[in-house]
Short mmCIF file of C-alpha atoms in Angstrom, two decimals:
data_model
loop_
_atom_site.label_atom_id
_atom_site.label_comp_id
_atom_site.label_asym_id
_atom_site.label_seq_id
_atom_site.Cartn_x
_atom_site.Cartn_y
_atom_site.Cartn_z
CA MET A 60 25.66 34.60 -30.77
CA PRO A 61 22.52 32.45 -30.56
CA ARG A 62 20.19 32.83 -27.58
CA TYR A 63 18.59 29.73 -26.10
CA ARG A 64 15.41 29.65 -24.08
CA MET A 65 15.15 26.67 -21.73
CA THR A 66 12.37 25.30 -19.54
CA VAL A 67 13.72 23.86 -16.30
CA GLU A 68 12.46 21.52 -13.57
CA TYR A 69 14.16 21.32 -10.19
CA ASP A 70 13.83 20.00 -6.69
CA GLY A 71 14.54 23.11 -4.61
CA GLY A 72 15.41 21.10 -1.48
CA PRO A 73 19.21 20.92 -1.88
CA TYR A 74 19.66 24.52 -3.09
CA VAL A 75 19.99 27.96 -1.49
CA GLY A 76 17.54 29.08 -4.18
CA TRP A 77 17.53 29.94 -7.86
CA GLN A 78 20.13 32.67 -7.64
CA ARG A 79 23.89 32.17 -7.43
CA GLN A 80 25.03 33.03 -3.90
CA GLU A 81 28.14 32.74 -1.76
CA ASN A 82 26.51 30.60 0.92
CA GLY A 83 25.78 27.39 -0.98
CA PRO A 84 24.73 25.64 -4.18
CA SER A 85 22.16 27.35 -6.38
CA VAL A 86 20.13 26.17 -9.36
CA GLN A 87 21.55 28.97 -11.49
CA GLY A 88 25.08 27.91 -10.51
CA ALA A 89 24.32 24.25 -11.36
CA ILE A 90 23.18 25.14 -14.88
CA GLU A 91 26.05 27.57 -15.45
CA ALA A 92 28.50 24.87 -14.34
CA ALA A 93 26.92 22.38 -16.77
CA ILE A 94 27.32 24.90 -19.60
CA LEU A 95 30.96 25.48 -18.60
CA SER A 96 31.69 21.72 -18.58
CA LEU A 97 29.96 21.29 -21.91
CA SER A 98 31.29 24.22 -23.91
CA GLY A 99 34.05 25.83 -21.87
CA GLU A 100 32.04 29.06 -21.73
CA THR A 101 31.49 31.07 -18.57
CA VAL A 102 28.00 32.48 -19.03
CA SER A 103 25.53 34.25 -16.80
CA ILE A 104 22.01 32.96 -17.31
CA ARG A 105 18.79 34.70 -16.35
CA GLY A 106 15.64 33.08 -14.94
CA ALA A 107 12.04 34.25 -15.04
CA GLY A 108 11.66 33.90 -11.28
CA ARG A 109 14.16 34.01 -8.41
CA THR A 110 12.76 31.19 -6.31
CA ASP A 111 13.84 30.89 -2.68
CA SER A 112 15.64 27.99 -1.04
CA GLY A 113 13.43 24.90 -0.96
CA VAL A 114 11.00 26.18 -3.60
CA HIS A 115 10.56 23.80 -6.55
CA ALA A 116 10.02 24.39 -10.26
CA MET A 117 8.28 22.45 -12.97
CA GLY A 118 8.48 25.27 -15.50
CA GLN A 119 11.15 27.85 -14.65
CA VAL A 120 12.24 29.59 -17.87
CA ILE A 121 15.76 30.84 -18.48
CA HIS A 122 17.76 32.28 -21.34
CA ALA A 123 21.43 31.81 -22.10
CA ASP A 124 23.68 33.14 -24.87
CA LEU A 125 26.15 30.56 -26.18
CA SER A 126 28.75 31.14 -28.87
CA LYS A 127 28.01 27.88 -30.68
CA GLU A 128 24.95 26.91 -32.70
CA TRP A 129 23.61 23.70 -31.15
CA PRO A 130 20.86 21.45 -32.41
CA VAL A 131 18.34 21.93 -29.59
CA PHE A 132 17.90 18.24 -28.65
CA LYS A 133 21.66 17.76 -28.58
CA LEU A 134 22.12 20.77 -26.29
CA GLN A 135 19.32 19.55 -24.01
CA ASN A 136 20.70 16.01 -23.76
CA ALA A 137 24.28 17.18 -23.24
CA LEU A 138 23.33 19.63 -20.47
CA ASN A 139 21.18 17.00 -18.77
CA ALA A 140 24.06 14.50 -18.93
CA HIS A 141 26.37 17.03 -17.23
CA LEU A 142 23.75 17.88 -14.59
CA ARG A 143 23.23 14.19 -13.79
CA LEU A 144 26.96 13.55 -13.63
CA ALA A 145 27.26 16.38 -11.09
CA GLY A 146 24.42 14.85 -9.03
CA GLU A 147 22.20 17.91 -9.50
CA ARG A 148 18.41 17.70 -9.05
CA VAL A 149 17.86 19.90 -12.08
CA SER A 150 16.53 18.84 -15.49
CA ILE A 151 16.25 20.78 -18.75
CA LEU A 152 12.77 19.99 -20.10
CA GLU A 153 12.94 21.94 -23.34
CA VAL A 154 15.33 24.06 -25.39
CA GLU A 155 14.41 26.54 -28.13
CA VAL A 156 16.40 29.05 -30.15
CA VAL A 157 15.02 32.58 -29.68
CA GLY A 158 15.91 36.04 -30.91
CA GLU A 159 18.04 38.40 -28.82
CA PHE A 160 14.91 40.38 -27.99
CA PHE A 161 13.70 37.52 -25.77
CA ASP A 162 14.47 37.97 -22.09
CA ALA A 163 13.30 35.22 -19.72
CA ARG A 164 12.68 37.72 -16.95
CA PHE A 165 11.67 40.95 -18.63
CA SER A 166 9.60 39.50 -21.48
CA ALA A 167 7.40 37.50 -19.07
CA GLU A 168 3.73 38.44 -19.27
CA ARG A 169 2.41 36.10 -16.63
CA ARG A 170 3.81 33.73 -14.00
CA HIS A 171 1.97 30.73 -12.59
CA TYR A 172 2.68 29.11 -9.26
CA VAL A 173 1.02 26.30 -7.28
CA TYR A 174 1.21 25.93 -3.51
CA ARG A 175 0.51 22.34 -2.37
CA ILE A 176 -0.85 21.46 1.07
CA ILE A 177 -1.40 17.87 2.17
CA ASN A 178 -4.19 18.01 4.72
CA ARG A 179 -4.25 14.81 6.77
CA ARG A 180 -3.52 13.50 10.23
CA ALA A 181 -0.47 11.42 9.21
CA PRO A 182 2.91 13.05 8.48
CA LEU A 183 4.30 12.85 4.94
CA ALA A 184 6.55 9.94 3.98
CA LEU A 185 6.46 9.84 0.17
CA GLU A 186 5.82 13.58 -0.21
CA ALA A 187 8.19 14.79 2.53
CA GLY A 188 9.80 18.02 1.33
CA LYS A 189 7.35 18.25 -1.58
CA ALA A 190 4.28 19.74 0.12
CA TRP A 191 3.23 21.49 3.35
CA TRP A 192 1.82 19.00 5.85
CA VAL A 193 -1.18 20.46 7.71
CA PRO A 194 -2.81 17.95 10.10
CA LYS A 195 -5.70 20.17 11.20
CA VAL A 196 -8.75 19.89 8.93
CA LEU A 197 -8.95 22.84 6.53
CA ASN A 198 -12.10 24.17 4.89
CA HIS A 199 -10.89 24.80 1.35
CA GLU A 200 -14.11 26.59 0.39
CA VAL A 201 -13.53 29.25 3.05
CA MET A 202 -9.92 29.48 1.89
CA HIS A 203 -11.08 30.06 -1.68
CA GLN A 204 -13.59 32.67 -0.57
CA ALA A 205 -10.90 34.53 1.40
CA ALA A 206 -8.51 34.25 -1.55
CA GLN A 207 -10.92 36.13 -3.83
CA ILE A 208 -10.50 39.22 -1.62
CA LEU A 209 -6.82 39.28 -2.62
CA VAL A 210 -7.41 39.04 -6.38
CA GLY A 211 -6.99 42.30 -8.32
CA ARG A 212 -4.72 45.33 -8.13
CA HIS A 213 -3.66 46.07 -4.55
CA ASP A 214 -0.90 47.37 -2.36
CA PHE A 215 0.39 44.04 -1.05
CA SER A 216 2.70 45.44 1.65
CA THR A 217 1.15 42.99 4.15
CA PHE A 218 2.16 39.98 2.03
CA ARG A 219 5.69 41.07 1.20
CA SER A 220 8.94 40.00 2.84
CA ALA A 221 10.90 42.67 4.69
CA HIS A 222 13.74 41.77 2.30
CA CYS A 223 11.71 42.48 -0.83
CA GLN A 224 13.64 44.71 -3.22
CA ALA A 225 10.80 45.65 -5.57
CA ASN A 226 10.25 49.38 -6.06
CA SER A 227 6.53 49.19 -5.48
CA PRO A 228 4.31 46.96 -3.29
CA VAL A 229 1.48 47.27 -5.83
CA ARG A 230 0.78 44.21 -7.94
CA THR A 231 -2.12 42.84 -9.96
CA LEU A 232 -3.08 39.35 -8.85
CA ASP A 233 -4.95 37.67 -11.73
CA ARG A 234 -5.94 34.48 -9.99
CA LEU A 235 -5.81 32.86 -6.56
CA ASP A 236 -7.85 29.65 -6.63
CA VAL A 237 -8.06 27.08 -3.86
CA THR A 238 -9.19 23.58 -4.78
CA ARG A 239 -9.20 20.23 -3.01
CA ASN A 240 -8.70 16.74 -4.42
CA GLY A 241 -8.87 14.27 -1.53
CA GLU A 242 -6.18 15.21 0.98
CA LEU A 243 -4.40 17.53 -1.48
CA ILE A 244 -5.25 21.25 -1.38
CA GLU A 245 -3.80 23.37 -4.19
CA ILE A 246 -3.55 27.14 -4.27
CA ARG A 247 -3.02 28.38 -7.85
CA ALA A 248 -1.63 31.88 -8.18
CA THR A 249 -1.17 33.86 -11.38
CA ALA A 250 0.21 37.37 -11.86
CA GLN A 251 2.59 39.20 -14.13
CA SER A 252 5.00 39.35 -11.22
CA PHE A 253 5.01 38.66 -7.50
CA LEU A 254 6.65 40.27 -4.50
CA HIS A 255 9.19 38.38 -2.40
CA ASN A 256 7.39 35.74 -0.28
CA GLN A 257 4.01 36.89 -1.58
CA ILE A 258 2.55 33.46 -2.36
CA ARG A 259 3.92 31.84 0.81
CA SER A 260 2.42 34.76 2.76
CA PHE A 261 -0.91 34.14 1.03
CA ALA A 262 -0.71 30.40 1.80
CA GLY A 263 0.07 30.96 5.49
CA THR A 264 -2.78 33.45 5.81
CA LEU A 265 -5.29 31.31 3.89
CA LYS A 266 -4.44 28.38 6.16
CA LEU A 267 -5.63 30.49 9.13
CA ALA A 268 -8.91 31.06 7.27
CA GLY A 269 -9.19 27.32 6.48
CA GLU A 270 -8.74 26.46 10.15
CA GLY A 271 -11.45 28.93 11.12
CA LYS A 272 -9.00 31.10 13.10
CA TRP A 273 -9.51 33.99 10.67
CA THR A 274 -12.66 34.97 8.77
CA PRO A 275 -12.44 36.18 5.18
CA GLU A 276 -13.07 39.66 6.64
CA ASP A 277 -9.91 39.28 8.75
CA VAL A 278 -8.03 38.60 5.52
CA ARG A 279 -9.47 41.77 4.03
CA ALA A 280 -8.43 43.75 7.11
CA ALA A 281 -4.90 42.31 6.80
CA LEU A 282 -4.70 43.38 3.14
CA GLU A 283 -6.00 46.84 3.96
CA ALA A 284 -3.56 47.26 6.85
CA ARG A 285 -0.70 47.39 4.27
CA ASN A 286 1.54 46.29 7.09
CA ARG A 287 3.78 43.23 7.21
CA LYS A 288 2.79 42.66 10.86
CA ALA A 289 -0.81 41.99 9.83
CA CYS A 290 0.23 38.92 7.80
CA GLY A 291 -0.30 35.34 8.93
CA PRO A 292 2.80 33.12 9.33
CA VAL A 293 4.67 32.56 6.06
CA ALA A 294 4.10 29.03 4.75
CA PRO A 295 7.19 26.81 4.32
CA PRO A 296 8.99 26.81 0.95
CA GLU A 297 8.61 23.09 0.18
CA GLY A 298 4.94 23.49 -0.82
CA LEU A 299 5.65 26.05 -3.56
CA TYR A 300 6.14 25.18 -7.26
CA PHE A 301 6.97 27.58 -10.06
CA MET A 302 4.84 26.07 -12.84
CA GLN A 303 4.80 28.16 -15.98
CA VAL A 304 5.70 31.47 -17.58
CA ASP A 305 3.69 33.04 -20.40
CA TYR A 306 5.34 35.19 -23.04
CA PRO A 307 3.71 37.21 -25.82
CA ALA A 308 3.13 35.11 -28.94
CA VAL A 309 5.29 37.48 -30.92
CA ILE A 310 7.99 39.41 -29.14
CA THR A 311 9.09 41.99 -31.64
CA ASP A 312 10.67 44.65 -29.50
CA ARG A 313 12.54 43.88 -26.35
CA ARG A 314 12.53 47.45 -25.00
CA LYS A 315 8.77 47.66 -25.34
CA ARG A 316 8.34 44.46 -23.35
CA THR A 317 10.68 45.69 -20.66
CA GLN A 318 8.48 48.72 -20.16
CA VAL A 319 5.26 46.75 -20.23
CA ASN A 320 6.34 44.37 -17.50
CA GLY A 321 6.90 44.73 -13.78
CA ASP A 322 10.25 45.09 -12.16
CA ASP A 323 10.78 41.84 -10.40
CA ASP A 324 9.70 38.43 -9.31
CA LEU A 325 11.00 36.87 -6.15
CA SER A 326 8.31 34.56 -4.92
CA MET B 28 -4.09 -8.64 23.94
CA PRO B 29 -5.61 -6.25 21.38
CA ARG B 30 -4.63 -6.59 17.71
CA TYR B 31 -4.14 -3.42 15.68
CA ARG B 32 -4.40 -3.17 11.93
CA MET B 33 -2.42 -0.27 10.44
CA THR B 34 -2.21 1.22 6.97
CA VAL B 35 1.31 2.41 6.19
CA GLU B 36 2.94 4.74 3.63
CA TYR B 37 6.68 4.67 3.00
CA ASP B 38 9.39 5.88 0.70
CA GLY B 39 11.22 2.64 -0.11
CA GLY B 40 14.42 4.43 -1.17
CA PRO B 41 16.36 4.33 2.11
CA TYR B 42 15.36 0.76 3.06
CA VAL B 43 16.57 -2.75 2.23
CA GLY B 44 12.88 -3.57 1.82
CA TRP B 45 9.86 -4.29 3.97
CA GLN B 46 11.36 -7.23 5.82
CA ARG B 47 13.79 -7.03 8.75
CA GLN B 48 17.23 -8.10 7.52
CA GLU B 49 20.81 -8.16 8.74
CA ASN B 50 22.16 -6.01 5.93
CA GLY B 51 20.46 -2.67 6.59
CA PRO B 52 17.41 -0.70 7.73
CA SER B 53 13.99 -2.12 6.91
CA VAL B 54 10.50 -0.67 7.09
CA GLN B 55 9.40 -3.48 9.40
CA GLY B 56 12.36 -2.74 11.68
CA ALA B 57 11.52 0.98 11.72
CA ILE B 58 7.94 0.33 12.87
CA GLU B 59 8.98 -2.30 15.42
CA ALA B 60 11.55 0.17 16.82
CA ALA B 61 8.84 2.86 17.09
CA ILE B 62 6.61 0.42 19.01
CA LEU B 63 9.50 -0.47 21.31
CA SER B 64 10.25 3.23 22.04
CA LEU B 65 6.59 3.90 22.65
CA SER B 66 5.54 0.95 24.78
CA GLY B 67 8.69 -0.93 25.72
CA GLU B 68 7.36 -3.99 23.90
CA THR B 69 9.42 -6.08 21.50
CA VAL B 70 6.88 -7.20 18.93
CA SER B 71 7.07 -8.85 15.56
CA ILE B 72 4.66 -7.26 13.08
CA ARG B 73 3.41 -8.77 9.85
CA GLY B 74 2.81 -6.96 6.56
CA ALA B 75 0.50 -7.86 3.66
CA GLY B 76 3.34 -7.61 1.14
CA ARG B 77 7.10 -8.04 1.43
CA THR B 78 8.18 -5.21 -0.83
CA ASP B 79 11.77 -5.12 -2.11
CA SER B 80 14.37 -2.45 -1.51
CA GLY B 81 13.37 0.80 -3.23
CA VAL B 82 9.70 -0.19 -3.65
CA HIS B 83 7.27 2.33 -2.16
CA ALA B 84 3.94 1.93 -0.40
CA MET B 85 0.87 4.12 -0.12
CA GLY B 86 -1.24 1.39 1.45
CA GLN B 87 0.80 -1.43 2.97
CA VAL B 88 -1.28 -3.11 5.70
CA ILE B 89 0.22 -4.62 8.84
CA HIS B 90 -1.00 -6.10 12.08
CA ALA B 91 0.58 -5.88 15.50
CA ASP B 92 -0.41 -7.29 18.91
CA LEU B 93 0.20 -4.85 21.76
CA SER B 94 -0.46 -5.53 25.42
CA LYS B 95 -2.10 -2.14 26.05
CA GLU B 96 -5.45 -0.85 24.82
CA TRP B 97 -4.75 2.39 22.96
CA PRO B 98 -7.22 4.90 21.58
CA VAL B 99 -6.47 4.49 17.86
CA PHE B 100 -5.69 8.17 17.09
CA LYS B 101 -3.39 8.35 20.09
CA LEU B 102 -1.51 5.23 18.99
CA GLN B 103 -1.22 6.56 15.43
CA ASN B 104 0.07 9.98 16.52
CA ALA B 105 2.50 8.51 19.04
CA LEU B 106 3.97 6.03 16.53
CA ASN B 107 4.28 8.76 13.91
CA ALA B 108 6.03 11.02 16.40
CA HIS B 109 8.57 8.25 17.15
CA LEU B 110 9.06 7.51 13.44
CA ARG B 111 9.71 11.18 12.68
CA LEU B 112 12.08 11.53 15.60
CA ALA B 113 14.08 8.59 14.24
CA GLY B 114 14.18 10.26 10.79
CA GLU B 115 12.23 7.40 9.17
CA ARG B 116 10.38 7.91 5.87
CA VAL B 117 7.45 5.87 7.15
CA SER B 118 4.01 7.15 8.16
CA ILE B 119 1.08 5.38 9.79
CA LEU B 120 -2.00 6.50 7.82
CA GLU B 121 -4.65 4.68 9.82
CA VAL B 122 -5.06 2.45 12.88
CA GLU B 123 -8.00 0.15 13.66
CA VAL B 124 -8.64 -2.41 16.36
CA VAL B 125 -9.34 -5.84 14.83
CA GLY B 126 -10.08 -9.30 16.14
CA GLU B 127 -7.33 -11.91 16.52
CA PHE B 128 -8.67 -13.68 13.43
CA PHE B 129 -7.39 -10.82 11.27
CA ASP B 130 -4.01 -11.48 9.66
CA ALA B 131 -2.58 -8.73 7.42
CA ARG B 132 -0.93 -11.28 5.16
CA PHE B 133 -3.13 -14.36 5.23
CA SER B 134 -6.51 -12.63 5.33
CA ALA B 135 -5.73 -10.56 2.22
CA GLU B 136 -8.12 -11.23 -0.64
CA ARG B 137 -6.62 -8.87 -3.19
CA ARG B 138 -3.49 -6.74 -3.53
CA HIS B 139 -3.21 -3.64 -5.73
CA TYR B 140 0.03 -2.22 -7.09
CA VAL B 141 0.85 0.63 -9.47
CA TYR B 142 4.02 0.83 -11.56
CA ARG B 143 4.79 4.42 -12.65
CA ILE B 144 6.82 5.27 -15.76
CA ILE B 145 7.66 8.84 -16.72
CA ASN B 146 8.04 8.83 -20.47
CA ARG B 147 9.91 11.93 -21.59
CA ARG B 148 13.25 13.03 -23.03
CA ALA B 149 14.38 14.90 -19.90
CA PRO B 150 15.66 13.04 -16.81
CA LEU B 151 13.67 13.28 -13.58
CA ALA B 152 14.46 16.03 -11.09
CA LEU B 153 11.35 16.29 -8.90
CA GLU B 154 10.36 12.63 -9.33
CA ALA B 155 13.86 11.13 -9.12
CA GLY B 156 13.60 7.83 -7.22
CA LYS B 157 9.79 7.94 -7.48
CA ALA B 158 9.24 6.60 -11.01
CA TRP B 159 11.06 4.82 -13.84
CA TRP B 160 12.44 7.30 -16.35
CA VAL B 161 12.04 6.01 -19.92
CA PRO B 162 13.19 8.55 -22.55
CA LYS B 163 12.19 6.54 -25.63
CA VAL B 164 8.58 7.14 -26.70
CA LEU B 165 6.30 4.31 -25.55
CA ASN B 166 3.01 3.31 -27.16
CA HIS B 167 0.84 2.73 -24.11
CA GLU B 168 -1.98 1.23 -26.20
CA VAL B 169 0.28 -1.57 -27.42
CA MET B 170 1.47 -2.04 -23.82
CA HIS B 171 -2.13 -2.38 -22.66
CA GLN B 172 -2.92 -4.82 -25.45
CA ALA B 173 0.11 -6.95 -24.54
CA ALA B 174 -0.82 -6.77 -20.84
CA GLN B 175 -4.21 -8.36 -21.50
CA ILE B 176 -2.43 -11.56 -22.59
CA LEU B 177 -1.07 -11.87 -19.05
CA VAL B 178 -4.42 -11.44 -17.28
CA GLY B 179 -5.98 -14.65 -15.93
CA ARG B 180 -4.72 -17.85 -14.33
CA HIS B 181 -1.28 -18.80 -15.64
CA ASP B 182 2.01 -20.41 -14.78
CA PHE B 183 4.09 -17.22 -14.39
CA SER B 184 7.51 -18.91 -14.19
CA THR B 185 8.80 -16.45 -16.83
CA PHE B 186 7.91 -13.46 -14.65
CA ARG B 187 9.25 -14.77 -11.35
CA SER B 188 12.57 -14.04 -9.68
CA ALA B 189 15.02 -16.93 -9.31
CA HIS B 190 14.85 -16.15 -5.56
CA CYS B 191 11.07 -16.57 -5.37
CA GLN B 192 10.13 -18.86 -2.47
CA ALA B 193 6.50 -19.49 -3.41
CA ASN B 194 5.48 -23.12 -3.71
CA SER B 195 3.75 -22.68 -7.02
CA PRO B 196 4.38 -20.38 -10.03
CA VAL B 197 0.64 -20.37 -10.80
CA ARG B 198 -1.23 -17.17 -9.98
CA THR B 199 -4.45 -15.52 -11.07
CA LEU B 200 -3.86 -11.99 -12.35
CA ASP B 201 -7.15 -10.07 -12.06
CA ARG B 202 -6.10 -6.87 -13.76
CA LEU B 203 -3.15 -5.39 -15.65
CA ASP B 204 -4.15 -2.03 -17.10
CA VAL B 205 -1.84 0.42 -18.82
CA THR B 206 -2.97 4.05 -19.04
CA ARG B 207 -1.29 7.32 -19.98
CA ASN B 208 -1.84 10.80 -18.59
CA GLY B 209 0.58 13.16 -20.34
CA GLU B 210 4.10 11.90 -19.73
CA LEU B 211 2.99 9.55 -16.93
CA ILE B 212 2.28 5.92 -17.81
CA GLU B 213 0.71 3.82 -15.05
CA ILE B 214 0.50 0.03 -14.96
CA ARG B 215 -2.16 -1.10 -12.47
CA ALA B 216 -1.88 -4.69 -11.29
CA THR B 217 -4.33 -6.57 -9.09
CA ALA B 218 -4.17 -10.16 -7.83
CA GLN B 219 -4.73 -12.09 -4.66
CA SER B 220 -0.98 -12.53 -4.45
CA PHE B 221 2.07 -11.99 -6.63
CA LEU B 222 5.32 -13.85 -7.16
CA HIS B 223 8.65 -12.23 -6.30
CA ASN B 224 9.49 -9.54 -8.90
CA GLN B 225 6.35 -10.38 -10.89
CA ILE B 226 5.14 -6.81 -11.45
CA ARG B 227 8.61 -5.43 -12.18
CA SER B 228 9.07 -8.31 -14.66
CA PHE B 229 5.75 -7.36 -16.28
CA ALA B 230 6.78 -3.68 -16.43
CA GLY B 231 10.16 -4.44 -18.03
CA THR B 232 8.53 -6.71 -20.59
CA LEU B 233 5.68 -4.31 -21.39
CA LYS B 234 8.23 -1.53 -21.94
CA LEU B 235 9.74 -3.65 -24.75
CA ALA B 236 6.27 -3.89 -26.28
CA GLY B 237 5.76 -0.13 -25.89
CA GLU B 238 9.03 0.56 -27.70
CA GLY B 239 8.02 -1.74 -30.54
CA LYS B 240 10.88 -4.17 -29.85
CA TRP B 241 8.42 -6.91 -28.93
CA THR B 242 4.96 -7.56 -30.36
CA PRO B 243 2.10 -8.64 -28.09
CA GLU B 244 2.64 -12.12 -29.59
CA ASP B 245 6.23 -12.08 -28.31
CA VAL B 246 4.80 -11.41 -24.85
CA ARG B 247 2.50 -14.41 -25.27
CA ALA B 248 5.44 -16.58 -26.32
CA ALA B 249 7.40 -15.40 -23.25
CA LEU B 250 4.48 -16.35 -20.95
CA GLU B 251 4.11 -19.74 -22.61
CA ALA B 252 7.85 -20.46 -22.38
CA ARG B 253 7.45 -20.71 -18.57
CA ASN B 254 11.14 -19.89 -18.38
CA ARG B 255 12.80 -17.01 -16.55
CA LYS B 256 15.19 -16.51 -19.48
CA ALA B 257 12.27 -15.53 -21.74
CA CYS B 258 11.50 -12.47 -19.59
CA GLY B 259 12.38 -8.90 -20.56
CA PRO B 260 14.69 -6.97 -18.21
CA VAL B 261 13.22 -6.43 -14.73
CA ALA B 262 12.11 -2.81 -14.28
CA PRO B 263 13.76 -0.82 -11.45
CA PRO B 264 12.12 -0.84 -7.99
CA GLU B 265 11.57 2.94 -7.70
CA GLY B 266 8.57 2.86 -10.06
CA LEU B 267 6.59 0.37 -7.96
CA TYR B 268 3.98 1.35 -5.34
CA PHE B 269 2.02 -1.00 -3.09
CA MET B 270 -1.34 0.78 -3.10
CA GLN B 271 -4.05 -1.18 -1.33
CA VAL B 272 -5.08 -4.49 0.20
CA ASP B 273 -8.64 -5.78 0.20
CA TYR B 274 -9.95 -7.95 3.01
CA PRO B 275 -13.30 -9.74 3.30
CA ALA B 276 -15.97 -7.51 4.79
CA VAL B 277 -16.46 -10.01 7.59
CA ILE B 278 -13.59 -12.24 8.57
CA THR B 279 -15.12 -14.91 10.73
CA ASP B 280 -12.62 -17.72 10.64
CA ARG B 281 -8.93 -17.19 10.32
CA ARG B 282 -8.10 -20.79 9.35
CA LYS B 283 -10.59 -20.69 6.52
CA ARG B 284 -9.01 -17.55 5.11
CA THR B 285 -5.55 -19.05 5.35
CA GLN B 286 -6.68 -21.90 3.16
CA VAL B 287 -8.51 -19.70 0.70
CA ASN B 288 -5.53 -17.46 0.05
CA GLY B 289 -2.21 -17.98 -1.70
CA ASP B 290 0.97 -18.66 0.12
CA ASP B 291 2.93 -15.54 -0.40
CA ASP B 292 3.41 -12.07 -1.79
CA LEU B 293 6.85 -10.73 -2.54
CA SER B 294 6.41 -8.24 -5.33
#
């Protein structure tokens, strides 16, 4: 039974999130329905990150086991045709055949997200639903300085949703860079895995630093409090994009990878 | 009666176009309704370019005469609040007070548009409605080469909609550059004024050159035919963005400017 790895783009706006749920349409459900229409198979696919409702992806990675051997371009085009027919805002960017040892979630070595803020007086027309509109002028250099306090291995209880199911609040944050290009401020976050709402909690807190309401030292105190109540407001989902997942160049042993990697990712 | 110049961004998707029409919601109508809600005044505003249904703007310029003197930030914020309340995808980016000699349409010296193509196998999810999806690989260098044939003063009858109301098909095209950045191809067009559908006609024709179906010499033959039937297919509206309008640094005489400039702009 061949295993396919797929890279997926989606507009998170119309969905309850990545994961199949009772309360509305999900990205996972949309792709599983496209596979069912195409091949008649009821499959359960797995994604590298369980993005929340409204969160977008440019590089979500999934794997799916299908009974048939498909030429990869044919499978990609056929799934995209079914997704378009169903009116879904989901697109399969790439398909590869992988060995059964590849697991989109458990083989992941590193996950990359971007949080986009548009910092201007005027509300968003073209980018509505695709970025967080912040009218008050933000100092992105102070935001970047505050962000560096969060980089490294920490107990991130402060920046974790009350609904987070991960066993441990400890994570290693590899990168949290804040840059500005005109009115666009981007926060780039990289880690092996993230806690639920971690990046949106960072973004909401860094915004307070950018406005001058918090100093970088206040951000440090929030981190050290290890208490959800010390967090700034959680930033809205529409600014968050799941960009890329890194896997080891050679995955030779699935069990080994499962041990190496963290337990979850629910940004 | 003070005259206000405003820079406007909009998502053209939900509108029948810039201009107020009987058959559906227009951008002009949305702004006029916001002014009416705000000040009780029924005004008729004028825009620098009459964009078609589905065409977007990042820098449309309009002027409006209001009876009251408003602080510019207050007017901007109040109009944006009314636009948001009405669910419009229109945002006022900037407001300035200008003299009565300023006319958004007739004072314009140069108009800048961008046509965006996303050139990749996979359909658009995040950018759906915001670019033209072209799955076949395009050679942007050949497109640029073909575009240079169109630059200059020509009879553009080939690249003009049958519905174009301009008196003359002669225009001076200052710039038509084609560049690629990854999967994004941008066609940047600058002229004092454009004919109806001119840029979308260029984009559809240049796509044929990029695919290798037409040579640059075929594009020259199409231009020289001065016949609408020689044009490639018109590209869809969702790739087109009205970016910027240039005005003379000092506008001292409105009548003079009216003579200097072309009669129309209906890209």
